[in-house]
Amino acid sequence: MARKKAPKDGSAPSTRPSWQALTKDELLSRLATDGKGLSEEESGQRLEQFGPNALPEVRSRGLLVRFFSHFRNLLIYVLLAAAAIAAALHHWVDTGVILTVVLVNAIIGFIQEGKAEDALRAIRQMLSAKAMVVRGGRRMSIPAEQLVPGDLVTLQSGDKVPADLRLLKVKSLQVQEAALTGESVAVAKSLDPVSPETDLGDRRNMAYSGTLVTQGQGAGVVVATGVDTEIGRISTLVSRVESLTTPLLQQMDRLARWITAAVLLIAMLVFVAGITLRDHTAAEMFMIVVGLAVAAIPEGLPAILTVTLAIGVQRMATRKAIIRRLPVVETLGSVSIIGSDKTGTLTRNEMTVRSVITLTDSYNVTGTGYDPHGTFEHDGQTSDPTADDLLRQTLLAALLCNDSSLQKREDASGWEVHGDPMEGALLAAAMKAGMNPEHETKQYPRTDLIPFESEHKFMATLHHSHEGRAFLFLKGAPERVVEMCKEVVGAGHNQPKDREYWHEQIEQMAARGQRVLAVATKPVRNEQSELTFDDVESDLALLGLYGLIDPPREEAISAVGECQAAGIRVKMITGDHSSTARAIAAQLKLQNTKEAVTGHELEQMDDPELQKRLNDVDVYARVSPEHKLRIVTLLQQQGAIVAMTGDGVNDAPALKRADVGIAMGRKGTEAAKEASEMVISDDNFASIVDAVREGRTVYDNLKKAIAFLLPVNGGESVSIILAILAGLTLPIAPLQILWVNMVSSVALAMALAFEFSEKDIMKRPPRPAKESMLTPFLVWRILLISTLFAAGIFGIFSWTQYHGYSLEESRTYAVNTLVLMEIFYLFSVRRLRSSSLGLSGLFGSGKVLIAVSVVLVLQLIFTYAPFMETFFDTRPIPAAMWLVMLAVGLALLMVLELEKWLIERWGRRDVRRRTD
Ligand code: ATP
């Protein structure tokens, strides 16, 4: 129990013991525990003594480093050089303005980036790991951070080992220790002590923090936590800070850098040409060139795209979709197929037993939810379940071959289940027949079990009665159980029914959408204390069938509809029976519910055949996790972008392979979560569709930010280049351009990051995965707006010059006209294709209205404040002239709305022509 903090008694920390070599008694005495779990009080004290079970996070870059990172940007270097040269030329005002603008820009970037990083960190914390421990005699799930040495932890397949454990119990436990040893083949665990010198990879009786349980179950006592664990010794830091970037953002970053380099080159040429060909002084040309550089480089773009992405991720988190890998935000918008589990994702996972069929009779069960009150009806009459011995056996099997428990809610709002909902439903049914789980489990204690795994689709338990009888109970997927009851079907009864009979019953129940489960039993020798697969493969006697209902989630039905409108095909991929699956699929209104492909059929088909079936089959039943991988791979080969859900440890390969791997937050194992790009915290299909919608929205917003910022740069550069080419005075002075780009434009564009989804966002087909951000439509838009901006700037400048205004006044008009045009364009760009002229288009976004108000106030200060006159050479302008400038902005909006209308009409005619 070594730890950096000295123990309370003040003794020096002991050296690390070889936990693997101790006997169980030595182990427990060193850890001061009886191996049955700590009390709440003791664990609290130890937590104080040993600190939380966590590795310190990588210290995110210090504030100063972060702040100065905003100066590491080519444009900033250019500006700083410009400030230095301006200072050398004694242009103090210019120097001051450039430096201030650079500083303000860095401050804005610093604050925004900080917020984005905080948001992501908060989202990561939503995914913190859990551990199952026994505390105060009760099994409970606690945050892994709260584990202390001496805690008793239980493990099952899919878990990530939460601390270093010395194992006390193993049942086919296998652990993959690649995180520590680099070895990806799982290691089987055992209990015997090994020598102190044994290598880490061979310490079979230990399970180390950060490794993954791939199979079986186990329990162990915590020997080390936090930095004292083996993984903690290798790397005492966890790298949690993910850089805020995606392929698209990198692409845009590269574009911005290319533009910068090109602009610098052109600027240099213009500088030389200006001096040699046009007799400008170097000082004059220098300022012109700085103006050109500032005008043409989209300096605000990368920051705004990052913020847009971070806001999208944050929004998804509020909609229960937690993004683990940022690039997936982009992929979500292109998803064309969602492969979803059924139970708990498409259905509510609130199960209730509706019918029980035994060899001789069939019963309907009444009651709702997990409330263990209800009656058994036979032929429409209430009947006494205790009178039928076979029914009693059937119920006892379901009660004992069961790991769940039911509890009345504290607020008396009903009953809740701890553990698997299906097992909870079985327990409720047994309790409805008057059985008491506590009493029965004492009467027939469990000696061993084979846990449920979706590969073998059953669970079995071994019991010994106090009278010296031993038997096993098994429950599982009915066709599988019926097949397993090879030798005797309905043993101990005079009229055994053949398999045909049972298959018919199963089919009938499943066709009603019920999940069917079979229970079976087998007597064994009293000496037998272990259960193996051989034990359950023969001589089983079928006891009966259960029919459970699990209705579809209402919101999943509408989400499926939404997907269909959005060109996304939903495929149900379930471990359940094909008739049950098809019945539920029909209730969910999936496209094709007439046929289903089962895991078995799937295995019979070769790839080309399956490819063909994949196109039109939407229901895949009785599939195992490996089948999922094949389905994903083949769908991807057909060009689909596949989102796939999963929860078990064996789902990991399919989740990794899918374009968007989605793990279930509640039901999902740590292994599934680690393999996925996204975790749905409420396990709900509707949340996946929400995430897709948000993904499409983020992409739209990135597009809008680009469509907004690039033409501003374009318009400004065109104006300057025209002026230089024609030998005219610049319509906007270089410092003024700096103001527009780094203050007004950034403030306005920032509002676009917060835009909500457009109405038709889920009515469009998925975006082609390879589509470049700069679509022909967007390039056209950028060119059109650049031209209109240039025309506006030049128009108002020349017009006012013509009417005898001073150069300073004309420039003030030009700057304000440009900003007003930006404002009107902002309203237009909120809707890329549909009209913005409506209440929601104009007033729908509070953020836009705030940004516009702020920018208008800034422009008034810019225009009328005397100190601005000193810095930017502005002049107060008469109020009436604002009307003229407003008219120019309004005209721009009208032209753009006309363009949208024409494109829409043309598009519709085009579609009609194509469909005619
Ligand atoms: P989905 O894949 O849509 O979540 P599912 O829950 O039916 O569906 P699995 O968990 O793979 O998928 O279960 C497959 C089958 O195994 C179930 O249909 C059921 O018959 C059986 N089964 C599920 N849970 C248990 C359990 N705890 N004990 C015994 N059998 C079970």
XYZ file of N, CA, C and O and ligand atoms in Angstrom, residues 340-345 351 401 420 422-423 452-459 475-479 515-518 572-577 622-623 625 628 647 667, ligand 1:
191
model
N -28.683 -0.556 -36.333
C -28.957 -0.376 -34.908
C -29.356 -1.678 -34.228
O -30.063 -2.502 -34.797
N -28.898 -1.820 -32.979
C -29.400 -2.915 -32.135
C -30.876 -2.687 -31.927
O -31.355 -1.556 -32.075
N -31.565 -3.716 -31.516
C -32.996 -3.535 -31.238
C -33.233 -3.217 -29.764
O -33.741 -2.149 -29.417
N -32.825 -4.177 -28.931
C -33.252 -4.111 -27.533
C -32.651 -2.910 -26.801
O -31.436 -2.789 -26.693
N -33.510 -2.038 -26.336
C -33.051 -0.904 -25.552
C -32.717 0.307 -26.391
O -32.672 1.424 -25.898
N -32.458 0.104 -27.686
C -32.110 1.228 -28.547
C -33.348 1.623 -29.352
O -33.779 2.771 -29.325
N -39.214 -4.606 -20.009
C -39.820 -5.874 -20.408
C -40.876 -6.321 -19.404
O -40.772 -6.051 -18.221
N -31.999 -18.771 -12.209
C -31.026 -18.545 -13.270
C -31.123 -17.069 -13.648
O -31.550 -16.703 -14.734
N -30.199 -6.845 -15.623
C -30.789 -7.000 -16.939
C -32.317 -6.893 -16.867
O -32.957 -7.631 -16.109
N -34.599 -7.899 -18.806
C -35.343 -9.120 -19.125
C -35.377 -10.051 -17.907
O -36.410 -10.642 -17.584
N -34.255 -10.132 -17.213
C -34.221 -10.966 -16.015
C -35.132 -10.389 -14.938
O -35.778 -11.121 -14.190
N -24.182 -15.354 -19.291
C -24.736 -15.142 -20.633
C -23.717 -14.430 -21.513
O -23.064 -13.498 -21.077
N -23.553 -14.898 -22.730
C -22.766 -14.174 -23.736
C -23.563 -14.248 -25.023
O -24.218 -15.257 -25.283
N -23.488 -13.180 -25.823
C -24.346 -13.226 -27.008
C -23.883 -14.276 -28.006
O -24.634 -14.633 -28.908
N -22.654 -14.794 -27.872
C -22.217 -15.864 -28.784
C -23.010 -17.142 -28.542
O -23.497 -17.765 -29.466
N -23.111 -17.568 -27.252
C -23.826 -18.833 -27.031
C -25.299 -18.636 -26.673
O -26.063 -19.572 -26.670
N -25.679 -17.415 -26.356
C -27.095 -17.046 -26.191
C -27.840 -17.807 -25.097
O -29.029 -18.070 -25.218
N -27.149 -18.222 -24.071
C -27.853 -18.781 -22.917
C -27.070 -18.496 -21.647
O -25.913 -18.043 -21.703
N -27.707 -18.758 -20.533
C -27.037 -18.640 -19.245
C -27.438 -19.885 -18.444
O -28.576 -20.360 -18.548
N -31.347 -20.892 -19.143
C -32.337 -20.126 -19.907
C -31.625 -19.502 -21.093
O -30.420 -19.209 -20.995
N -32.340 -19.332 -22.187
C -31.678 -18.771 -23.353
C -32.587 -18.685 -24.555
O -33.801 -18.930 -24.477
N -31.953 -18.339 -25.693
C -32.688 -18.196 -26.948
C -33.397 -19.521 -27.242
O -32.763 -20.574 -27.243
N -34.729 -19.518 -27.478
C -35.497 -20.751 -27.472
C -35.081 -21.779 -28.515
O -34.983 -22.963 -28.186
N -34.824 -21.362 -29.764
C -34.462 -22.381 -30.765
C -33.209 -23.096 -30.314
O -33.052 -24.304 -30.467
N -40.582 -11.242 -27.264
C -39.259 -11.853 -27.174
C -39.464 -13.179 -26.455
O -40.098 -13.222 -25.403
N -38.975 -14.243 -27.062
C -39.236 -15.563 -26.485
C -37.976 -16.087 -25.812
O -36.866 -15.896 -26.314
N -38.175 -16.707 -24.678
C -37.060 -17.270 -23.940
C -37.459 -18.658 -23.465
O -38.595 -18.870 -23.059
N -36.520 -19.586 -23.512
C -36.842 -20.939 -23.045
C -36.062 -21.231 -21.772
O -34.957 -20.725 -21.596
N -32.048 -2.940 -38.761
C -32.061 -3.489 -37.406
C -31.158 -4.712 -37.379
O -31.328 -5.629 -38.175
N -30.209 -4.682 -36.468
C -29.273 -5.808 -36.394
C -29.329 -6.336 -34.970
O -28.824 -5.710 -34.049
N -29.999 -7.454 -34.811
C -30.339 -7.867 -33.453
C -29.975 -9.317 -33.170
O -29.888 -10.140 -34.092
N -29.812 -9.607 -31.897
C -29.552 -10.985 -31.486
C -30.854 -11.751 -31.299
O -30.861 -12.940 -31.023
N -31.993 -11.041 -31.454
C -33.294 -11.660 -31.173
C -33.763 -12.535 -32.339
O -33.186 -12.535 -33.420
N -34.877 -13.228 -32.100
C -35.500 -14.126 -33.071
C -35.985 -13.330 -34.278
O -36.434 -12.201 -34.140
N -30.850 -12.821 -34.966
C -29.978 -13.848 -34.408
C -28.559 -13.714 -34.928
O -27.920 -14.707 -35.281
N -28.115 -12.478 -35.040
C -26.745 -12.292 -35.513
C -25.808 -12.185 -34.321
O -26.193 -11.754 -33.241
N -21.925 -10.763 -32.958
C -21.106 -9.585 -33.245
C -20.217 -9.725 -34.483
O -20.031 -8.754 -35.208
N -21.822 -8.672 -37.575
C -21.936 -7.214 -37.720
C -20.769 -6.652 -38.512
O -20.931 -5.796 -39.371
N -22.697 -2.807 -28.038
C -22.493 -2.656 -26.598
C -21.507 -3.666 -26.011
O -20.839 -3.392 -25.048
N -25.872 0.450 -21.378
C -25.687 -0.983 -21.524
C -24.269 -1.330 -21.956
O -23.826 -2.449 -21.786
P -30.090 -6.659 -29.558
O -28.897 -7.247 -30.269
O -31.023 -5.991 -30.454
O -29.767 -5.896 -28.349
P -30.776 -8.963 -28.019
O -30.728 -8.370 -26.685
O -31.863 -9.940 -28.290
O -30.942 -7.933 -29.146
P -28.445 -10.464 -27.409
O -28.174 -9.725 -26.170
O -27.339 -10.920 -28.280
O -29.366 -9.643 -28.343
O -29.333 -11.705 -27.013
C -29.602 -12.758 -27.915
C -30.614 -13.679 -27.345
O -30.084 -14.339 -26.194
C -31.889 -13.012 -26.873
O -32.806 -12.874 -27.887
C -32.374 -13.975 -25.802
O -33.105 -15.010 -26.381
C -31.094 -14.513 -25.236
N -30.732 -13.804 -24.004
C -30.520 -12.497 -23.861
N -30.192 -12.193 -22.598
C -30.170 -13.344 -21.922
C -29.890 -13.704 -20.556
N -29.535 -12.817 -19.650
N -29.993 -14.988 -20.221
C -30.324 -15.925 -21.127
N -30.601 -15.641 -22.404
C -30.531 -14.387 -22.814
